[in-house]
mmCIF file with all atom_site columns, C-alpha atoms in Angstrom:
data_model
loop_
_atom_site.group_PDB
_atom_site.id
_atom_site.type_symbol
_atom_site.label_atom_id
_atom_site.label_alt_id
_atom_site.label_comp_id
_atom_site.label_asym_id
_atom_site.label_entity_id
_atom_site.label_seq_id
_atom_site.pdbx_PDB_ins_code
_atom_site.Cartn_x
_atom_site.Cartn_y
_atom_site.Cartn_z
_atom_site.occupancy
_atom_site.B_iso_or_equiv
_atom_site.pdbx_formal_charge
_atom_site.auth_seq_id
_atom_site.auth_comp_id
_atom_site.auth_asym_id
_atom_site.auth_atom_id
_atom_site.pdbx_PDB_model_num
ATOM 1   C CA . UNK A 1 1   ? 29.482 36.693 103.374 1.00 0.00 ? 27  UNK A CA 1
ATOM 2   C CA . UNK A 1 2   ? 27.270 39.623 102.986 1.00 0.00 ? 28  UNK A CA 1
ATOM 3   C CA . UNK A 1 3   ? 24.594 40.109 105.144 1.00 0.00 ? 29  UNK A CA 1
ATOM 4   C CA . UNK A 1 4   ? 21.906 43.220 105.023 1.00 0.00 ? 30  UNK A CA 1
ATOM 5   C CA . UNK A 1 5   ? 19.185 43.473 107.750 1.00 0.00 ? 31  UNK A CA 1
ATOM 6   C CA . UNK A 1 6   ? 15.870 46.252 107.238 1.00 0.00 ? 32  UNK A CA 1
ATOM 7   C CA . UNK A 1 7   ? 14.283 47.391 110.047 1.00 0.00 ? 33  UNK A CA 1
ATOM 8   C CA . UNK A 1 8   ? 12.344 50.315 110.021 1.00 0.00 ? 34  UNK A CA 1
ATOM 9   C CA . UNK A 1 9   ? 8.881  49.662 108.270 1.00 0.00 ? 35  UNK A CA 1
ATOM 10  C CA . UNK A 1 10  ? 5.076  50.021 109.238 1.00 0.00 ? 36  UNK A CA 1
ATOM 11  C CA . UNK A 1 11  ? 1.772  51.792 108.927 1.00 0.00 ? 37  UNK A CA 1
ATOM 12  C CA . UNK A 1 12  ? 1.800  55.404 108.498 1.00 0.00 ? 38  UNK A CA 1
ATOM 13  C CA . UNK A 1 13  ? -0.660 58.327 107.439 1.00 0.00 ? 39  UNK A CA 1
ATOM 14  C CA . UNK A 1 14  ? -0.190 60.358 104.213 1.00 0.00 ? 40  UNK A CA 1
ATOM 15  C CA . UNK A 1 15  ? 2.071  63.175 104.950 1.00 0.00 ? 41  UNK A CA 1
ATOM 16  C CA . UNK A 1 16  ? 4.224  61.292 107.604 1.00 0.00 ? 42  UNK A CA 1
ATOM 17  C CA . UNK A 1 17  ? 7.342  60.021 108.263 1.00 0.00 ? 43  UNK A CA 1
ATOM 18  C CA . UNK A 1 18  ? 9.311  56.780 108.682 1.00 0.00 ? 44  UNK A CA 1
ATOM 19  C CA . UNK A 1 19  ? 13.013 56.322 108.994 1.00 0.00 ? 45  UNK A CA 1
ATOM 20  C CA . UNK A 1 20  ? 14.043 52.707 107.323 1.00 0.00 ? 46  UNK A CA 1
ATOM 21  C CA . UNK A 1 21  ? 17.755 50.957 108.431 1.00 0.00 ? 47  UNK A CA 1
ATOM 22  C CA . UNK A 1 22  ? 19.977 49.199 106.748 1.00 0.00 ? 48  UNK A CA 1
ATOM 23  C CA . UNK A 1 23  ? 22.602 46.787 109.541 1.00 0.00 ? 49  UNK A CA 1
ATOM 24  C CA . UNK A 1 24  ? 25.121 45.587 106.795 1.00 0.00 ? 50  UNK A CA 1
ATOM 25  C CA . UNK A 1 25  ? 28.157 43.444 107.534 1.00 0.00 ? 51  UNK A CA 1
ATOM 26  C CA . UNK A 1 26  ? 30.573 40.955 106.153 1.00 0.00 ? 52  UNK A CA 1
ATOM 27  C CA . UNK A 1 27  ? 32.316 43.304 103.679 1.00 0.00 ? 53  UNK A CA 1
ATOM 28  C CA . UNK A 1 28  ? 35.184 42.620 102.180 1.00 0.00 ? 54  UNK A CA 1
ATOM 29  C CA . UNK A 1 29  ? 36.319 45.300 100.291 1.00 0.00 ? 55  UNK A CA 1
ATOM 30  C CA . UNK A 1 30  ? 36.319 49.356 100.901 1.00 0.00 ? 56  UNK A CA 1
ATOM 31  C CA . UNK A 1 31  ? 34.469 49.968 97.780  1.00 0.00 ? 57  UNK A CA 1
ATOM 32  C CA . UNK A 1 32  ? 30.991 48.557 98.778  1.00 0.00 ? 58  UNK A CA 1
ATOM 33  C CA . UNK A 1 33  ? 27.931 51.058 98.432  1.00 0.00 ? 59  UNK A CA 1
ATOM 34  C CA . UNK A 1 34  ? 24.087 50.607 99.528  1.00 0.00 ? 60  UNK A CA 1
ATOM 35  C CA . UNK A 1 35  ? 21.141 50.905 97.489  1.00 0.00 ? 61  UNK A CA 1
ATOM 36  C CA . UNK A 1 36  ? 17.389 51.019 98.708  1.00 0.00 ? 62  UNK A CA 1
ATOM 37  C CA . UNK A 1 37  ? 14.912 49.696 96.422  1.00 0.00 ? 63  UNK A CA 1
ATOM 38  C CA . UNK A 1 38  ? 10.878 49.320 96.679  1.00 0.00 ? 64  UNK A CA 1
ATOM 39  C CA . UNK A 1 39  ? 8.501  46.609 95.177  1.00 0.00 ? 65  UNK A CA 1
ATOM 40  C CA . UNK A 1 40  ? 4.936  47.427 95.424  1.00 0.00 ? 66  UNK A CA 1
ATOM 41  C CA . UNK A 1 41  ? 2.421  44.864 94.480  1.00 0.00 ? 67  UNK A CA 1
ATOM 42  C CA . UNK A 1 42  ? 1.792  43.812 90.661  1.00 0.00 ? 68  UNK A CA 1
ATOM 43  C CA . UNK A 1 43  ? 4.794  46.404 89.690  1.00 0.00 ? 69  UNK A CA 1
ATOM 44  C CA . UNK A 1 44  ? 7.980  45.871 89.479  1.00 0.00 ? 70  UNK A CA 1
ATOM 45  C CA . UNK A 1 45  ? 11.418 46.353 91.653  1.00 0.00 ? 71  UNK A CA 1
ATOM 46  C CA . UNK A 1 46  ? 12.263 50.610 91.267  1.00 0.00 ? 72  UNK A CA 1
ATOM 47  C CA . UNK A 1 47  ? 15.461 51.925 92.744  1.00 0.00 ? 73  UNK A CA 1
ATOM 48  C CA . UNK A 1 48  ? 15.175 54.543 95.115  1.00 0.00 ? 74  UNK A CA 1
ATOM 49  C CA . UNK A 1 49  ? 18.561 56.220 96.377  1.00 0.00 ? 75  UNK A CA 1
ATOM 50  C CA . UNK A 1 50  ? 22.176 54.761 96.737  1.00 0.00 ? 76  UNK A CA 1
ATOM 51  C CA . UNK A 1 51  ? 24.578 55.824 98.678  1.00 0.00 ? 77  UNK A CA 1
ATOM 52  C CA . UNK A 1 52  ? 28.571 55.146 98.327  1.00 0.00 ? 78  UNK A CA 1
ATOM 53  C CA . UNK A 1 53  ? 31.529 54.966 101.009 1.00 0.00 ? 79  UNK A CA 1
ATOM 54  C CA . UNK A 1 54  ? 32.241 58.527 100.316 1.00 0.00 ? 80  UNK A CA 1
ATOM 55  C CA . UNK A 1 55  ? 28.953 59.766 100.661 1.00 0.00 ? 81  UNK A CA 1
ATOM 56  C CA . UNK A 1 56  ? 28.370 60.348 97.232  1.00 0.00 ? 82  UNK A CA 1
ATOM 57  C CA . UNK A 1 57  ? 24.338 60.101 97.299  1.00 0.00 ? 83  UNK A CA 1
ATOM 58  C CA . UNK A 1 58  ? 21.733 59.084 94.029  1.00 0.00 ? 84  UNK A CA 1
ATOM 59  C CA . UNK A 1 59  ? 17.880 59.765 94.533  1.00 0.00 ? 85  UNK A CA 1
ATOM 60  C CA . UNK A 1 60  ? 15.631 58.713 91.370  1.00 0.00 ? 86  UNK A CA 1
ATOM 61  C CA . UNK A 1 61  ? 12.638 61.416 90.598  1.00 0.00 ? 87  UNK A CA 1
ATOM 62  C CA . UNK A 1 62  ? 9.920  59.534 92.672  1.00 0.00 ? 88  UNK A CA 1
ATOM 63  C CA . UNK A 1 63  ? 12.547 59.670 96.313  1.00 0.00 ? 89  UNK A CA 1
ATOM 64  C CA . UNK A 1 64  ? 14.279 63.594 95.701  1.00 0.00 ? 90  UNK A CA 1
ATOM 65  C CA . UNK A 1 65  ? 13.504 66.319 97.662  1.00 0.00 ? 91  UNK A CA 1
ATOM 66  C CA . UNK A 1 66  ? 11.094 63.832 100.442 1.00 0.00 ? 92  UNK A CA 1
ATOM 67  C CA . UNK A 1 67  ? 13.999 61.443 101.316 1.00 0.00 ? 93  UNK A CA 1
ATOM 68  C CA . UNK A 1 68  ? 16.851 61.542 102.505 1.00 0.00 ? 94  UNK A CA 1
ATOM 69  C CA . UNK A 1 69  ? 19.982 58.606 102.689 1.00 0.00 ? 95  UNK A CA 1
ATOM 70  C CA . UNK A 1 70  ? 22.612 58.588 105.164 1.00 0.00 ? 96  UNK A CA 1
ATOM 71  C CA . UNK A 1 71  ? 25.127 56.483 107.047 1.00 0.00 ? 97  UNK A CA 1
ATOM 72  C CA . UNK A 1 72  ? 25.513 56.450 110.182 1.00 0.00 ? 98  UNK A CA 1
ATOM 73  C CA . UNK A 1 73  ? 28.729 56.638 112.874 1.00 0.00 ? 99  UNK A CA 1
ATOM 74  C CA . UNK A 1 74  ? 29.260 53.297 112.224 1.00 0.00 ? 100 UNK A CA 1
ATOM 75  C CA . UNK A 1 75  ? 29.588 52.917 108.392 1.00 0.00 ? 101 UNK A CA 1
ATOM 76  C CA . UNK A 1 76  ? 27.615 49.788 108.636 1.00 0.00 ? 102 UNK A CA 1
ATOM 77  C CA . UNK A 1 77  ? 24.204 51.339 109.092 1.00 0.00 ? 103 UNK A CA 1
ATOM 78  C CA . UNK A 1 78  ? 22.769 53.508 106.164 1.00 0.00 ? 104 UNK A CA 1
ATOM 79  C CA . UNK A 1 79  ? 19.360 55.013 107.002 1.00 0.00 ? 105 UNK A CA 1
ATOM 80  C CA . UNK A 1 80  ? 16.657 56.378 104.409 1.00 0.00 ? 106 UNK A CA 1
ATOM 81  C CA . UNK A 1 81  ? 14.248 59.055 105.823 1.00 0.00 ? 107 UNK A CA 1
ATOM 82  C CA . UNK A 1 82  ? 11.318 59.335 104.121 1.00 0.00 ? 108 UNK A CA 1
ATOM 83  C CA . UNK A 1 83  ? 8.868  62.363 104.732 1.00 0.00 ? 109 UNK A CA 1
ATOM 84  C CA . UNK A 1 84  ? 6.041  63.848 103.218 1.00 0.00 ? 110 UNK A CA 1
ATOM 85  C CA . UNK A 1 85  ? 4.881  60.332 102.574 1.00 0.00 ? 111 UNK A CA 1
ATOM 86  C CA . UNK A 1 86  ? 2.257  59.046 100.059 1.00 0.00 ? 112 UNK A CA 1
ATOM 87  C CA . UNK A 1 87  ? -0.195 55.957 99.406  1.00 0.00 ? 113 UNK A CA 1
ATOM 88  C CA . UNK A 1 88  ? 1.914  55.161 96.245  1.00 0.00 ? 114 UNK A CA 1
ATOM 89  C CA . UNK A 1 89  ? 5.068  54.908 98.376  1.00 0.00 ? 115 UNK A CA 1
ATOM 90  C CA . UNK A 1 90  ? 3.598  51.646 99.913  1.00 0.00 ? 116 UNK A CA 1
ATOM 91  C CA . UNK A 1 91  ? 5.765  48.787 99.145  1.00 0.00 ? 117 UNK A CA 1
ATOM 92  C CA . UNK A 1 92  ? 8.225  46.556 100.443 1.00 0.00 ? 118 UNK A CA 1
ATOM 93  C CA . UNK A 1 93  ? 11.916 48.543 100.498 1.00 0.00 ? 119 UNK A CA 1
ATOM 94  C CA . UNK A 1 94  ? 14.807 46.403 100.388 1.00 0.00 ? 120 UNK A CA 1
ATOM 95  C CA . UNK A 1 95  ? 18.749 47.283 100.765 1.00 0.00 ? 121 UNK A CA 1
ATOM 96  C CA . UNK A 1 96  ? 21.177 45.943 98.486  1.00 0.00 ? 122 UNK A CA 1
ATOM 97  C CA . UNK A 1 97  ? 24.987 46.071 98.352  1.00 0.00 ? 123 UNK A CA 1
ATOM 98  C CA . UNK A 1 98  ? 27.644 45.775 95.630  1.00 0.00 ? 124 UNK A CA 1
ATOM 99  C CA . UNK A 1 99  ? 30.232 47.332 93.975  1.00 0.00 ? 125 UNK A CA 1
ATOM 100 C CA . UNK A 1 100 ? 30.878 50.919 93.307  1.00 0.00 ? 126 UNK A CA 1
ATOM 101 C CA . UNK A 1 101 ? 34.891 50.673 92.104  1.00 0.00 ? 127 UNK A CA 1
ATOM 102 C CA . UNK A 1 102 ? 35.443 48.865 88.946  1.00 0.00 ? 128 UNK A CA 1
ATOM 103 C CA . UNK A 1 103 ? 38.333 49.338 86.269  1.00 0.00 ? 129 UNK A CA 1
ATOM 104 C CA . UNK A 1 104 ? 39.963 52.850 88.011  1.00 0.00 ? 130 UNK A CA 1
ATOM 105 C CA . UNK A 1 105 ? 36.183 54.268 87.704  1.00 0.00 ? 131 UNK A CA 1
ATOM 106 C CA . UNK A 1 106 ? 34.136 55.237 90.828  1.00 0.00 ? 132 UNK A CA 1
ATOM 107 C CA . UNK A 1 107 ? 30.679 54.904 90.202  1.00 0.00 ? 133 UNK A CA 1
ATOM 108 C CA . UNK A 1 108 ? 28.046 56.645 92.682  1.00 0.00 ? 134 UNK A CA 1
ATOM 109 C CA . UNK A 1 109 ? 25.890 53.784 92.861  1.00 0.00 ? 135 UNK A CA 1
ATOM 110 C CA . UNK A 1 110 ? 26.490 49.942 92.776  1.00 0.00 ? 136 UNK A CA 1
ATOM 111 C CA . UNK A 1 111 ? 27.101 48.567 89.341  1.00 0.00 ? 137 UNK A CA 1
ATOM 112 C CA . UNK A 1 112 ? 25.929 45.023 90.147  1.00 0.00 ? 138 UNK A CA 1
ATOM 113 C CA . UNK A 1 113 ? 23.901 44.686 93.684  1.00 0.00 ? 139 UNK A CA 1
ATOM 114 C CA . UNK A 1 114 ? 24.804 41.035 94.381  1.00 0.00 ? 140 UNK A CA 1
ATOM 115 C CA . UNK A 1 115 ? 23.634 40.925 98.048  1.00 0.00 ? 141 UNK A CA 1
ATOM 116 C CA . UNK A 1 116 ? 19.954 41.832 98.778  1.00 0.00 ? 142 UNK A CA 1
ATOM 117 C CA . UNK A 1 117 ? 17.990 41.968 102.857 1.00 0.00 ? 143 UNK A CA 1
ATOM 118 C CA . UNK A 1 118 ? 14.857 40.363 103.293 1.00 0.00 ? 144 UNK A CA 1
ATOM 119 C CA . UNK A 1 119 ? 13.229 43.549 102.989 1.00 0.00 ? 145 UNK A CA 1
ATOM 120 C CA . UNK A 1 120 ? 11.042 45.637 105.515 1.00 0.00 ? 146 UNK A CA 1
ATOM 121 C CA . UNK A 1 121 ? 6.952  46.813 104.685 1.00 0.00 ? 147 UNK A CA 1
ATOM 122 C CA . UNK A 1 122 ? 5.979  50.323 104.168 1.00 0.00 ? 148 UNK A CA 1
ATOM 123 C CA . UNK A 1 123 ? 2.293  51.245 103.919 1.00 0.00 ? 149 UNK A CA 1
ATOM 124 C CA . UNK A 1 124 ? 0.909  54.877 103.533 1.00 0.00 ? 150 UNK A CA 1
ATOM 125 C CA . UNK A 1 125 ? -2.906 55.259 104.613 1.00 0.00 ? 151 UNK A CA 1
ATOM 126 C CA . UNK A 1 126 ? -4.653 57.594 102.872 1.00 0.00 ? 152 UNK A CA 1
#
């Protein structure tokens, strides 16, 4: 069984920085990638960056060029740094896992996410 754990969140200025983890486990296949995604309230669930076992990396518009998505040593941690922060970035960010190998094609991101975290709050002070 999947598990995903965020850690990371909190209360931070405009301009700053946070650094959100991602503790995955119970994989059972090589091809597993991890997405972060945000929920804000009222709005709906956005992606924000993926990231694949061989480091093939996705940002959407609203995450490139401020954050950044990594893994660490241990392949079960993937970490997003987010810098240059805004008010609009508040939300809660979640990591999700799935599939990246389906049919002899490699996607970069999951095609399906079929195991979510509980998620971890961001909020930007203006």
């Amino acid at each position: 069984q999947v598990q995903l754990v965020e850690s990371g969140g909190g209360l931070v200025q405009f301009g700053g920085s946070l650094r959100l983890s991602c503790a995955a486990s119970g994989f059972t296949s090589d091809y597993y990638g991890i997405g972060w995604f945000r929920q804000a309230p009222g709005k709906e669930r956005e992606g924000v960056s993926c990231i694949n076992n061989s480091d093939d990396t996705y940002y959407t518009d609203s995450a490139k060029g401020r954050f950044t998505i990594s893994r660490g040593n241990a392949k079960n941690m993937v970490y997003l740094q987010m810098d240059s922060l805004k008010p609009e970035d508040t939300a809660v960010y979640y990591c999700a896992a799935g599939l990246y190998y389906s049919g002899g094609y490699y996607y970069t991101c999951p095609y399906d996410y079929g195991d979510w975290g509980q998620g971890t709050q961001v909020t930007v002070s203006s």
